[in-house]
mmCIF file of C-alpha atoms and ligand atoms in Angstrom:
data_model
loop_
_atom_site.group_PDB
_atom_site.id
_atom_site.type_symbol
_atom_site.label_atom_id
_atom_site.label_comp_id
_atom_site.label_asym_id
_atom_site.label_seq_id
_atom_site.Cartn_x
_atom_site.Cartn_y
_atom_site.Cartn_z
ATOM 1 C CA UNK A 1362 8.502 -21.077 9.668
ATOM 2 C CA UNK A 1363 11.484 -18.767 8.755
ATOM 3 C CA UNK A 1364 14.685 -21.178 10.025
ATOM 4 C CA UNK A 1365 16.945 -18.396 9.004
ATOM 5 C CA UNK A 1366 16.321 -14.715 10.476
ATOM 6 C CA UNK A 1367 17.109 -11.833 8.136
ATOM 7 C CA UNK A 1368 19.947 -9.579 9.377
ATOM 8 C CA UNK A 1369 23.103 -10.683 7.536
ATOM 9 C CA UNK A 1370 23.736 -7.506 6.626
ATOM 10 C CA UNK A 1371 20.989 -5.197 7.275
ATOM 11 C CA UNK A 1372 20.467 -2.321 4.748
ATOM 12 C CA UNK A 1373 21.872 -4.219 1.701
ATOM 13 C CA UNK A 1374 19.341 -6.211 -0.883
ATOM 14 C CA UNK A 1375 20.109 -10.157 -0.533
ATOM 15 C CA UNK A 1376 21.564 -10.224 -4.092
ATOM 16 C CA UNK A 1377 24.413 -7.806 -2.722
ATOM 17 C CA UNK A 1378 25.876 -9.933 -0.472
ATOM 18 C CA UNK A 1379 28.779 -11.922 -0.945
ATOM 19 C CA UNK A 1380 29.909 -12.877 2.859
ATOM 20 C CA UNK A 1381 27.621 -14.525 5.363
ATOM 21 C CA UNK A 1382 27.976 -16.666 8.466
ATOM 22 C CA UNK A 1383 25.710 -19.290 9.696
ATOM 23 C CA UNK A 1384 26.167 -21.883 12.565
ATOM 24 C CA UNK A 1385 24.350 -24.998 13.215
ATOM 25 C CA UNK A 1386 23.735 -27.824 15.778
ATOM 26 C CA UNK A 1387 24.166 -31.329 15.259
ATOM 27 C CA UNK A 1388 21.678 -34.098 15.725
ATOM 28 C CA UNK A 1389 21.276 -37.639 16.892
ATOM 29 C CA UNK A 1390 18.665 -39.554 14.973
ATOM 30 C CA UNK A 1391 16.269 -41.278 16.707
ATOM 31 C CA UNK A 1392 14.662 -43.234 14.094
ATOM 32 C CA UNK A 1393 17.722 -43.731 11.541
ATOM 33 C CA UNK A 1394 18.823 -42.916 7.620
ATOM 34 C CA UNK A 1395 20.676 -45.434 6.254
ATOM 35 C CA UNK A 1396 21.053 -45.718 2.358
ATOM 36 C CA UNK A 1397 20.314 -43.763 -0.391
ATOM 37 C CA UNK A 1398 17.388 -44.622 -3.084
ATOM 38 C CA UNK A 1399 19.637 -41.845 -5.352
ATOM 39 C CA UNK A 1400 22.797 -40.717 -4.393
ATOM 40 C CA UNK A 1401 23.152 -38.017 -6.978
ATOM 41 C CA UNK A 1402 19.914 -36.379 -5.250
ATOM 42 C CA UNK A 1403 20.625 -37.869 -1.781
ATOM 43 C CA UNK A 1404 16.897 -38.769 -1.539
ATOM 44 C CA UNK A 1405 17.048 -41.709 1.431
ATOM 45 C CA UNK A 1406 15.405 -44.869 1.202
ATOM 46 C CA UNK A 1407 13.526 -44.104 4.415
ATOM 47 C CA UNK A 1408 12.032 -41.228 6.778
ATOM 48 C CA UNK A 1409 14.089 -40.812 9.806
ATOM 49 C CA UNK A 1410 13.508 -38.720 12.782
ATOM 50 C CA UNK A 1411 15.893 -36.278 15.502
ATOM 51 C CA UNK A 1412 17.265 -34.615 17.803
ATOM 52 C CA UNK A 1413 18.832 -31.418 17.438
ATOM 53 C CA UNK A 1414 21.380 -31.238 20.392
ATOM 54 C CA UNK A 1415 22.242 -27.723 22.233
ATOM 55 C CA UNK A 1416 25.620 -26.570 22.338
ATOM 56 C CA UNK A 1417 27.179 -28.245 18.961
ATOM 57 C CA UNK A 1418 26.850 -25.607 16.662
ATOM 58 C CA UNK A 1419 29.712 -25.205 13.929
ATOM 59 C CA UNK A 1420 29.909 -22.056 12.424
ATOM 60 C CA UNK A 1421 31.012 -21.214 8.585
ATOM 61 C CA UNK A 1422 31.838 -18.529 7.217
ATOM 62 C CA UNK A 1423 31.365 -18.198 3.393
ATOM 63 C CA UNK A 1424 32.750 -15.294 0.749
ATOM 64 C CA UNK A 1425 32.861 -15.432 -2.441
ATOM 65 C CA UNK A 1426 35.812 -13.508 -2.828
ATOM 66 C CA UNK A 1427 37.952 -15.229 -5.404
ATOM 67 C CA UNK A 1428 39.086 -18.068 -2.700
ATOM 68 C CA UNK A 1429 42.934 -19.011 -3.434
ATOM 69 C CA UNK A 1430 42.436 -17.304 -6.899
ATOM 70 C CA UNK A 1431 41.346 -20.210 -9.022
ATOM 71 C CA UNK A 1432 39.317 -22.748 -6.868
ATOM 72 C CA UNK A 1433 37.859 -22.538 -3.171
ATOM 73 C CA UNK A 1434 39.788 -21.908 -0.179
ATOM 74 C CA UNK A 1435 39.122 -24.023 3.006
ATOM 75 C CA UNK A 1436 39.940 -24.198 6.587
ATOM 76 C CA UNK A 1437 38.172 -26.473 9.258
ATOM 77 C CA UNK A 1438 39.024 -26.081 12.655
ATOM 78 C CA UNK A 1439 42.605 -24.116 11.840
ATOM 79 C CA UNK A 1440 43.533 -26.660 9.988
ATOM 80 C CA UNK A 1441 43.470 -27.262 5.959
ATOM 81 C CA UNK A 1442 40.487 -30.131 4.903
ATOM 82 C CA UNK A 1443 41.789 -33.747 3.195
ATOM 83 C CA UNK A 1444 41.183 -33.716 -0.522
ATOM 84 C CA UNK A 1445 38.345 -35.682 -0.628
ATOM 85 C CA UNK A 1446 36.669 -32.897 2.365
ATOM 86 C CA UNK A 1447 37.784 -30.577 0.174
ATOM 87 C CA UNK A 1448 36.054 -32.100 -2.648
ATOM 88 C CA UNK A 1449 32.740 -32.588 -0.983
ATOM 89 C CA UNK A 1450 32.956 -29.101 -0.195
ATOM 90 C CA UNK A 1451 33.396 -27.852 -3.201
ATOM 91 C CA UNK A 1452 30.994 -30.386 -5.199
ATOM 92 C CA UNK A 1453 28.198 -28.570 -3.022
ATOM 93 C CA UNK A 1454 29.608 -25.068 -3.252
ATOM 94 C CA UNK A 1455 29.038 -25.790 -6.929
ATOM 95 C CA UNK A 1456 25.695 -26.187 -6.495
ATOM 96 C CA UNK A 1457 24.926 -23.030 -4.676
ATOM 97 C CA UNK A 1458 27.325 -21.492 -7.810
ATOM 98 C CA UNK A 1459 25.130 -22.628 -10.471
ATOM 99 C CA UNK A 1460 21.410 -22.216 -9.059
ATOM 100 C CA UNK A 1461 22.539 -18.701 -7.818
ATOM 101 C CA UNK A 1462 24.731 -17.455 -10.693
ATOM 102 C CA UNK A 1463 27.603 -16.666 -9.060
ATOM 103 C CA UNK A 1464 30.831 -18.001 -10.628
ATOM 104 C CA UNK A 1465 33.406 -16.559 -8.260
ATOM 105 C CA UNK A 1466 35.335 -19.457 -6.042
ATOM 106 C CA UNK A 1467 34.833 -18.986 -2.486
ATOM 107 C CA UNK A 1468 36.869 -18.881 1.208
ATOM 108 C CA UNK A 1469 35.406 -20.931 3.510
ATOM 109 C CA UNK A 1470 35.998 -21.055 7.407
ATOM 110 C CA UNK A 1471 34.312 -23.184 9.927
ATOM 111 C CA UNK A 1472 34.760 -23.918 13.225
ATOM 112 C CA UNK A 1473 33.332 -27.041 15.487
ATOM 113 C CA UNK A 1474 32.250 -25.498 18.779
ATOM 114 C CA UNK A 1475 32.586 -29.125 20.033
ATOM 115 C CA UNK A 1476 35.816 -31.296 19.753
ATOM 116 C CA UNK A 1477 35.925 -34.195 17.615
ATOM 117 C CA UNK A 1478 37.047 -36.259 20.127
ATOM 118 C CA UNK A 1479 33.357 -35.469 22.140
ATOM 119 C CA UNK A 1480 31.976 -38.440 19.923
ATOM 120 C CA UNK A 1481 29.529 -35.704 17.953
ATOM 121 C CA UNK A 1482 31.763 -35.524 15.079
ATOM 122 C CA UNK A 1483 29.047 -35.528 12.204
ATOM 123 C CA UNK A 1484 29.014 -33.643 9.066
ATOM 124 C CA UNK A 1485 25.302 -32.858 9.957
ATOM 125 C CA UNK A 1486 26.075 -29.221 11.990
ATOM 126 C CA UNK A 1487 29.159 -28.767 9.326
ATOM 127 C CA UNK A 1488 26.645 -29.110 6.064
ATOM 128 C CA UNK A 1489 23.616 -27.427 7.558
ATOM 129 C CA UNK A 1490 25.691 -24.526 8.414
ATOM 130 C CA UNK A 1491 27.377 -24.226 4.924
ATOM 131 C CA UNK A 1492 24.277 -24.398 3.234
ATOM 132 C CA UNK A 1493 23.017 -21.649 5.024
ATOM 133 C CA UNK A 1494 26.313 -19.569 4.817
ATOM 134 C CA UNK A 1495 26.769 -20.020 1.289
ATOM 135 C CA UNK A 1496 23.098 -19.689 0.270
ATOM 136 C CA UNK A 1497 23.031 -16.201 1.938
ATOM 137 C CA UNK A 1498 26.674 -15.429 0.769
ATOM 138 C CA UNK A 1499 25.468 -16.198 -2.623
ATOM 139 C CA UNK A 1500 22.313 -13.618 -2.556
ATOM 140 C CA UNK A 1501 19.483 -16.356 -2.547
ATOM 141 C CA UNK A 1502 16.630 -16.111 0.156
ATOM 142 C CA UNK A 1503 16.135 -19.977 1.318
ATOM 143 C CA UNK A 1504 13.364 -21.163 3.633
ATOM 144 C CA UNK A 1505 13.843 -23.453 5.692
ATOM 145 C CA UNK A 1506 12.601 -26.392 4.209
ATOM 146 C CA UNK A 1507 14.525 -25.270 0.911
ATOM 147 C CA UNK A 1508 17.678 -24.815 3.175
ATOM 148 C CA UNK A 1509 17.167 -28.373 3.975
ATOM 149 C CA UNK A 1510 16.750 -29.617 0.891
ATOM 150 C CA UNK A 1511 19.922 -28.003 -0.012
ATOM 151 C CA UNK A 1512 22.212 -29.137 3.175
ATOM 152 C CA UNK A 1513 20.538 -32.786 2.071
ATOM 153 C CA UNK A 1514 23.149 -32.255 -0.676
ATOM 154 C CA UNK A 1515 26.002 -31.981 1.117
ATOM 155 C CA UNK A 1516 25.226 -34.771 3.932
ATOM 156 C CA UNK A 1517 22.198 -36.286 4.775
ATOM 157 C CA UNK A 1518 21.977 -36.226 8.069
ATOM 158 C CA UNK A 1519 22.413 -32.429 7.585
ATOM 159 C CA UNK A 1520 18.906 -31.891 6.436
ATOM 160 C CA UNK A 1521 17.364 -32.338 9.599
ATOM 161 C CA UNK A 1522 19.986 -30.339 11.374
ATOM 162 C CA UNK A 1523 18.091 -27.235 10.054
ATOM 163 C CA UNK A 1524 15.924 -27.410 12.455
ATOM 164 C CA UNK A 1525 15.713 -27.302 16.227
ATOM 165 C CA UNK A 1526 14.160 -30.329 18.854
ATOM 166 C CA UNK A 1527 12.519 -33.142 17.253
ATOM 167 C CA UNK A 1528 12.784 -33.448 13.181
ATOM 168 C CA UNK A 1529 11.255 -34.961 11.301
ATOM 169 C CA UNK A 1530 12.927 -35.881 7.357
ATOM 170 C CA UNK A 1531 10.135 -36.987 4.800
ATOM 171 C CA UNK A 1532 12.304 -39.514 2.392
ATOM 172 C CA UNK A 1533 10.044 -38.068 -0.546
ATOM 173 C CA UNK A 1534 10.981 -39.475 -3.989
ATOM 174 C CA UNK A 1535 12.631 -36.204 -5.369
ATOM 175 C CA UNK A 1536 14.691 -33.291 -4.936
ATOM 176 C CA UNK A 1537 10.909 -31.122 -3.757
ATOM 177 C CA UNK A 1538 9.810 -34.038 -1.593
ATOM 178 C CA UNK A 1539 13.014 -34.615 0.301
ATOM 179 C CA UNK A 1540 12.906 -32.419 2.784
ATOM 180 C CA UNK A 1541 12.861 -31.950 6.870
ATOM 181 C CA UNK A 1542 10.756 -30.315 9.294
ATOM 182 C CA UNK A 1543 10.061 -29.470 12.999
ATOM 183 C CA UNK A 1544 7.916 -31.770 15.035
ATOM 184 C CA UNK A 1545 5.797 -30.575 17.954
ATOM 185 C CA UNK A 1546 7.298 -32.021 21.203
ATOM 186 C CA UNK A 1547 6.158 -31.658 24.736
ATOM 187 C CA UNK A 1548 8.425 -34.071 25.742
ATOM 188 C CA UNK A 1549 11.450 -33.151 28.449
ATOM 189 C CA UNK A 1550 13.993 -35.553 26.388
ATOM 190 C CA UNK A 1551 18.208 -35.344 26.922
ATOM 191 C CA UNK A 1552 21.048 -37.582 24.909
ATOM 192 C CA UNK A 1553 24.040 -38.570 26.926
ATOM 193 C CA UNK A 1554 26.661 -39.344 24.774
ATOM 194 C CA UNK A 1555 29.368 -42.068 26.173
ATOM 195 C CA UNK A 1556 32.810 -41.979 24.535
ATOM 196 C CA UNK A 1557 34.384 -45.276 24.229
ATOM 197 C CA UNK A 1558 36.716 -44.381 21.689
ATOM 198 C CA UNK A 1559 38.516 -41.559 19.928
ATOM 199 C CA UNK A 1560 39.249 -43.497 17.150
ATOM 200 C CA UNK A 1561 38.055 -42.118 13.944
ATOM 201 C CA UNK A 1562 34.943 -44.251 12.092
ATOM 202 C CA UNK A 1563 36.832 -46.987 9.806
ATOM 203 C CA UNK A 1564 34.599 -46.198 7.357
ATOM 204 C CA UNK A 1565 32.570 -43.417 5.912
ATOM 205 C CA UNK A 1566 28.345 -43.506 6.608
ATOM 206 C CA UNK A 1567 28.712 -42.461 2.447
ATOM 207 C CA UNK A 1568 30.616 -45.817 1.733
ATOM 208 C CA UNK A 1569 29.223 -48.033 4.552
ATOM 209 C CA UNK A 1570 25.373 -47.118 3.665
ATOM 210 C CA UNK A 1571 26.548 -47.933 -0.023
ATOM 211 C CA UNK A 1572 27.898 -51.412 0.983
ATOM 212 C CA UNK A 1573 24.989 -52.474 3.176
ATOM 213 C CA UNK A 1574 22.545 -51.537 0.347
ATOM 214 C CA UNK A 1575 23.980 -53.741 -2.393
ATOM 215 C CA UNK A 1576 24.891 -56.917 -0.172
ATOM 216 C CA UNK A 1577 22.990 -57.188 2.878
ATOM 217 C CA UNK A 1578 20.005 -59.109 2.617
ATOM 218 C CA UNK A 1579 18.645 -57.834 5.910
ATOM 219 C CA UNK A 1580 18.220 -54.381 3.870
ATOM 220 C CA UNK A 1581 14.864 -54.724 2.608
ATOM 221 C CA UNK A 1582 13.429 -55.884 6.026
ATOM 222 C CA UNK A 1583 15.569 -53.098 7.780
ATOM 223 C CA UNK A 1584 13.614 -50.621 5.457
ATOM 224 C CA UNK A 1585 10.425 -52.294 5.940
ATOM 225 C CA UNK A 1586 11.079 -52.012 9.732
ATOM 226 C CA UNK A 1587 11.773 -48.368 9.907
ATOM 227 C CA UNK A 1588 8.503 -47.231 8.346
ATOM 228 C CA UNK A 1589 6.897 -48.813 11.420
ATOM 229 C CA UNK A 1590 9.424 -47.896 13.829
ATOM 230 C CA UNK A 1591 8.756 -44.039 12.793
ATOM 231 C CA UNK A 1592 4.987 -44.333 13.043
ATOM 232 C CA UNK A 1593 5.453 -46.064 16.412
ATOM 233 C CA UNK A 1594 7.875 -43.226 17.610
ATOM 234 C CA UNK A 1595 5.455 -40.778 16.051
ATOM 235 C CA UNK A 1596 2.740 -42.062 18.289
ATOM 236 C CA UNK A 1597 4.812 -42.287 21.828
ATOM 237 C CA UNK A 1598 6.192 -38.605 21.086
ATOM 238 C CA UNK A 1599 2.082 -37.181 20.697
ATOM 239 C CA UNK A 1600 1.449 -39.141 23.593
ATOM 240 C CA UNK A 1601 4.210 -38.384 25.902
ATOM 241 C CA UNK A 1602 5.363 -41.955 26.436
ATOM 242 C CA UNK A 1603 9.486 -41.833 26.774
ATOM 243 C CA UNK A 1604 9.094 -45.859 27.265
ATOM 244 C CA UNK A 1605 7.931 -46.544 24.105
ATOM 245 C CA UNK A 1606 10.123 -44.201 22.446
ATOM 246 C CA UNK A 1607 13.082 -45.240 24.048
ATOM 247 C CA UNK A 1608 12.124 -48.934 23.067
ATOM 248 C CA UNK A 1609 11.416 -48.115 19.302
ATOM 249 C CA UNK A 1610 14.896 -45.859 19.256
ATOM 250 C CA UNK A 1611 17.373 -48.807 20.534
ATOM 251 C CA UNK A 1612 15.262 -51.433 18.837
ATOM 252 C CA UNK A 1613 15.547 -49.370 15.274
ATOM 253 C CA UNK A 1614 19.463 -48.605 16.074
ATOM 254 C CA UNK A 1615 20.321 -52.536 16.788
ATOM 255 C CA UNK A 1616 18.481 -53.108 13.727
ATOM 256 C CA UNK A 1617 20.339 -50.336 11.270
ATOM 257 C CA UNK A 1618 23.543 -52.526 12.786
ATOM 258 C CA UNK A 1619 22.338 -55.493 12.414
ATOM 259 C CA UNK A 1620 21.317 -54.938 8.686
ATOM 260 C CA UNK A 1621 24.850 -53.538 8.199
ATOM 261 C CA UNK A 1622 26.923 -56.228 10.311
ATOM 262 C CA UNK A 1623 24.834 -58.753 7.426
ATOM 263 C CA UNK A 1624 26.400 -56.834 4.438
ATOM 264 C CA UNK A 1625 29.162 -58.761 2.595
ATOM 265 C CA UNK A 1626 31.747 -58.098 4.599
ATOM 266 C CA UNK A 1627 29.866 -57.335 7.074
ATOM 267 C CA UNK A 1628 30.205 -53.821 8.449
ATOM 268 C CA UNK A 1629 31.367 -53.297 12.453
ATOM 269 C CA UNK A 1630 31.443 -50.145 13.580
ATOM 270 C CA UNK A 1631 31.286 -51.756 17.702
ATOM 271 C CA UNK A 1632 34.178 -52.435 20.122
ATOM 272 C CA UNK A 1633 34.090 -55.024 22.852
ATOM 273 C CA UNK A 1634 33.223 -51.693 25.024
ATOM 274 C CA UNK A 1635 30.500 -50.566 22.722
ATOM 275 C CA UNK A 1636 28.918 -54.296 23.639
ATOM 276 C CA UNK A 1637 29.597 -53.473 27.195
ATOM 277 C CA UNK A 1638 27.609 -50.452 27.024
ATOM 278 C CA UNK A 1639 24.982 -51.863 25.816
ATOM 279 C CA UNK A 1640 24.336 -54.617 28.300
ATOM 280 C CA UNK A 1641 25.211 -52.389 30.929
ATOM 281 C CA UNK A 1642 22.402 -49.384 29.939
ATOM 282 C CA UNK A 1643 19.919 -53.072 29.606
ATOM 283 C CA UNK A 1644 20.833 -53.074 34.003
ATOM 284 C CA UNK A 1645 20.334 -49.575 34.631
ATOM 285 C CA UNK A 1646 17.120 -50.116 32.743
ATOM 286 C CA UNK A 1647 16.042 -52.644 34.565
ATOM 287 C CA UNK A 1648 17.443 -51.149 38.058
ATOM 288 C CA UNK A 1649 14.586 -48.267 36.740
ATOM 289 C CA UNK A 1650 16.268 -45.701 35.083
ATOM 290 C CA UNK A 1651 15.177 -44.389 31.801
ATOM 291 C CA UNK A 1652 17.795 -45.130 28.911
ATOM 292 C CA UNK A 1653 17.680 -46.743 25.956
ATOM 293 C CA UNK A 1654 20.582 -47.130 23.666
ATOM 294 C CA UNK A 1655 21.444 -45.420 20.056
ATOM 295 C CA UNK A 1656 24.542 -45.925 18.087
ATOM 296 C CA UNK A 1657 25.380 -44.508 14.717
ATOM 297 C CA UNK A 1658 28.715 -44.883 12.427
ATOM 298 C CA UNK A 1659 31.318 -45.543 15.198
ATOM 299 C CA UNK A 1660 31.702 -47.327 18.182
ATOM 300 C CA UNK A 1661 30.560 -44.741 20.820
ATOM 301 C CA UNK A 1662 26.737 -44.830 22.121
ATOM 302 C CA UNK A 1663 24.319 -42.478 22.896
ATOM 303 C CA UNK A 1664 21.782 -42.439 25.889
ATOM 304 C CA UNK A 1665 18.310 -41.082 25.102
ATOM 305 C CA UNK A 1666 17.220 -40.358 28.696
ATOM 306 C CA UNK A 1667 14.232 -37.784 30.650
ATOM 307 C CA UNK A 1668 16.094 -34.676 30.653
ATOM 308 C CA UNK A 1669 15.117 -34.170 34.469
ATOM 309 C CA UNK A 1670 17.180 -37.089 34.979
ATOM 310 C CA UNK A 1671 19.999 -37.012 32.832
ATOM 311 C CA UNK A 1672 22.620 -36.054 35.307
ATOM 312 C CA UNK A 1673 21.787 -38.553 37.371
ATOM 313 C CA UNK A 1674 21.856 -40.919 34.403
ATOM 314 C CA UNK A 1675 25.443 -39.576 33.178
ATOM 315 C CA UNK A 1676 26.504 -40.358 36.816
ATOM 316 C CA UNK A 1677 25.494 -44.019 36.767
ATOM 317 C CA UNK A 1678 27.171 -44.246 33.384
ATOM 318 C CA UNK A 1679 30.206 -42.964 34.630
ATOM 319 C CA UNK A 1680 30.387 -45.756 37.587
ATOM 320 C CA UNK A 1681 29.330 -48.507 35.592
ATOM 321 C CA UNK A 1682 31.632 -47.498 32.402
ATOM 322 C CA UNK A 1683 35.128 -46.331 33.866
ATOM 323 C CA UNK A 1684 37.491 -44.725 31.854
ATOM 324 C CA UNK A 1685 34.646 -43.048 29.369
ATOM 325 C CA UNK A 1686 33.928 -39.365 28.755
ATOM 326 C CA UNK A 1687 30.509 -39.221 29.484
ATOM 327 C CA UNK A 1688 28.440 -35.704 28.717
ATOM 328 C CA UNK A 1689 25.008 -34.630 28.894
ATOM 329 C CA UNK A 1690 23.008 -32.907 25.238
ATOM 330 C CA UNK A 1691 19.883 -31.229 25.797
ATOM 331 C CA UNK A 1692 17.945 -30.136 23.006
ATOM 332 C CA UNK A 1693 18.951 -27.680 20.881
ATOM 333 C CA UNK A 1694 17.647 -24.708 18.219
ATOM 334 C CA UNK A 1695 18.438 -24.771 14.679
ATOM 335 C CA UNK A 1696 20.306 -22.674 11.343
ATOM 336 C CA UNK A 1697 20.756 -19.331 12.488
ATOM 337 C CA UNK A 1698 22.697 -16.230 10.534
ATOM 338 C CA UNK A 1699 25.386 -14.675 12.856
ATOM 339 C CA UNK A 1700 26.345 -11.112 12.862
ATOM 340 C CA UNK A 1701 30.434 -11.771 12.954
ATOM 341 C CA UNK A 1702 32.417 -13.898 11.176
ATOM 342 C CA UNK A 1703 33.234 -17.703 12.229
ATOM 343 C CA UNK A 1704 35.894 -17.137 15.748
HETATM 344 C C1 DP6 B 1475 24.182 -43.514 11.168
HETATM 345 O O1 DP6 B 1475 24.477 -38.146 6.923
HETATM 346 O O2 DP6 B 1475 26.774 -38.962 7.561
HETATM 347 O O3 DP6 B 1475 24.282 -41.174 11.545
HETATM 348 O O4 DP6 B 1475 24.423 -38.643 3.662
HETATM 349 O O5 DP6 B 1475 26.364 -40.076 3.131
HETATM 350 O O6 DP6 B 1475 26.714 -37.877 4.291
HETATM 351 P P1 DP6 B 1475 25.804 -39.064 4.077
HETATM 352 O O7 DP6 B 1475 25.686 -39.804 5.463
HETATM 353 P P2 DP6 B 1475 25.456 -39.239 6.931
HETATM 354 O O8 DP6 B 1475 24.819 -40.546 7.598
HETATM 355 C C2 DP6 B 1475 24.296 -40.552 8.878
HETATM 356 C C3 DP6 B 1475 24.002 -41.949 9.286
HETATM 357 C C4 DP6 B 1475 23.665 -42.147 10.743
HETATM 358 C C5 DP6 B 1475 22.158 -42.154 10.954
HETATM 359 C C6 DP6 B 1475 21.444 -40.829 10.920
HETATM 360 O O9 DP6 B 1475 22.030 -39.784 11.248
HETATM 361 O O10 DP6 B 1475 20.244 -40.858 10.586
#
């Protein structure tokens, strides 16, 4: 499958172009990454599996155009990126550089289509979009699983943001083998995502993931756990069964935190509220509706629900959690080229 349509600029061979825009969606994982085997090749220590949710795309435009004259030139959302963004940017940018020969430094401009404050904030849609921006910029032809093994670079959770609906990211145990993919999906799934807090993530995934690897002792059963969990969530998607999805998702989230939470310190991304949500999505369940709880780096949680009920689902969220922004995510399509350049 071709995750990036030709047509960035029709007539001209791909080695002519030096511009290109891509956008990209974000995604929730279902089955979670957490820790790297290698950090210099961002090859995880397990498989994880997503969703690719509708109507988060950032867009990111790339030109390699001499950026500010001697190094890159970056603006995110208006605004100019902290030096260590800036640096992560560039670290990858140097990538596409040296595997496609071009030396010139680059503007970059990318836009969220989502607010921060919506509790998406992820440099999944933000990577996966510059890969693909600055891969076509750059005159190389990517497909899409070599698009995600370069966004892996940049973030992982960008690698499965490639691709649309359910993804699935092999670990591997090298730069080939690391890679995502689509998986089939019959299933009529939604995310609402609950906003308990606008407060930015104390700490990075990068840093926390790095912590929890070299001082939890939960992180070898954590890994262990997560194979299973994936073949268990593999099963319930071919056979339709949102129960035992949902079950395997919240029990594999509470375990990713409860692996971290064991690190020395221990790492705590909840709030009292984040606890709150949790118990009260355990009495909707049991009151019949479909949810089941995931949580990533930050104190917000999201609702995997049946997307024929997730308004009604948001709306019992919004009683029972006052005071909350509480939105509805249905799935959503993958890396795609634009015509224009990023709004
Ligand atoms: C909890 O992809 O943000 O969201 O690879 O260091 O950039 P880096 O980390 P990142 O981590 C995402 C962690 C997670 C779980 C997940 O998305 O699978």
């Amino acid at each position: 499958m071709t995750a990036v349509p030709p047509g960035a600029a029709a007539g001209s061979s791909p080695s002519a172009i030096t511009t290109a825009t891509a956008s990209a969606n974000t995604n929730i994982a279902l089955i979670k990454y957490w820790g790297k085997v290698d950090e210099a090749q961002a090859i995880p220590a397990t498989s994880s599996l997503s969703l690719t949710l509708g109507g988060t795309r950032t867009t990111t435009t790339v030109s390699f155009d001499g950026g500010d004259g001697a190094a890159d030139s970056v603006t995110i959302n208006g605004a100019s990126p902290s030096a260590v963004e800036l640096e992560r940017v560039t670290r990858f940018l140097d990538l596409v550089r040296a595997r496609s020969g071009v030396t010139a430094p680059a503007t970059i401009t990318s836009r969220a289509s989502v607010p921060l404050a919506a509790g998406l904030a992820s440099s999944a849609a933000g990577f996966a979009a510059l890969a693909a921006a600055a891969s076509r910029a750059a005159g190389m032809d990517l497909d899409g699983r070599e698009l995600s093994r370069l966004a892996r670079r940049g973030s992982g959770s960008a690698t499965r943001s490639v691709f649309g609906g359910l993804v699935l990211w092999n670990a591997g145990h090298d730069d080939a083998s690391s890679y995502a993919e689509p998986v089939a999906c019959e299933m009529d799934l939604a995310m609402v995502v609950v906003v308990l807090s606008q407060r930015y993530k104390p700490i990075s995934s990068t840093l926390a993931m790095r912590a929890t690897m070299s001082s939890s002792p939960l992180f070898p059963a954590w890994v262990e756990a997560s194979g299973r969990d994936l073949q268990v969530a593999l099963e319930a998607v071919r056979a339709g069964d949102l129960a035992r999805l949902g079950e395997i998702v919240e029990g594999n989230a509470l375990g990713m935190h409860a692996t971290m939470i064991a690190a020395r310190p221990g790492i705590i991304y909840w709030l009292p509220q984040t606890v709150a949500a949790l118990h009260a999505i355990r009495a909707m369940r049991e009151e019949g509706l479909p949810v089941w709880a995931t949580i990533d780096a930050g104190p917000n949680v999201k609702v995997l629900t049946e997307g024929a009920r997730a308004e009604e689902v948001a709306a019992a969220l919004r009683d029972r959690l006052t005071g909350t922004a509480v939105s509805v995510r249905r799935p959503g399509g993958g890396v795609r080229i634009e015509e224009g350049p990023c709004p």
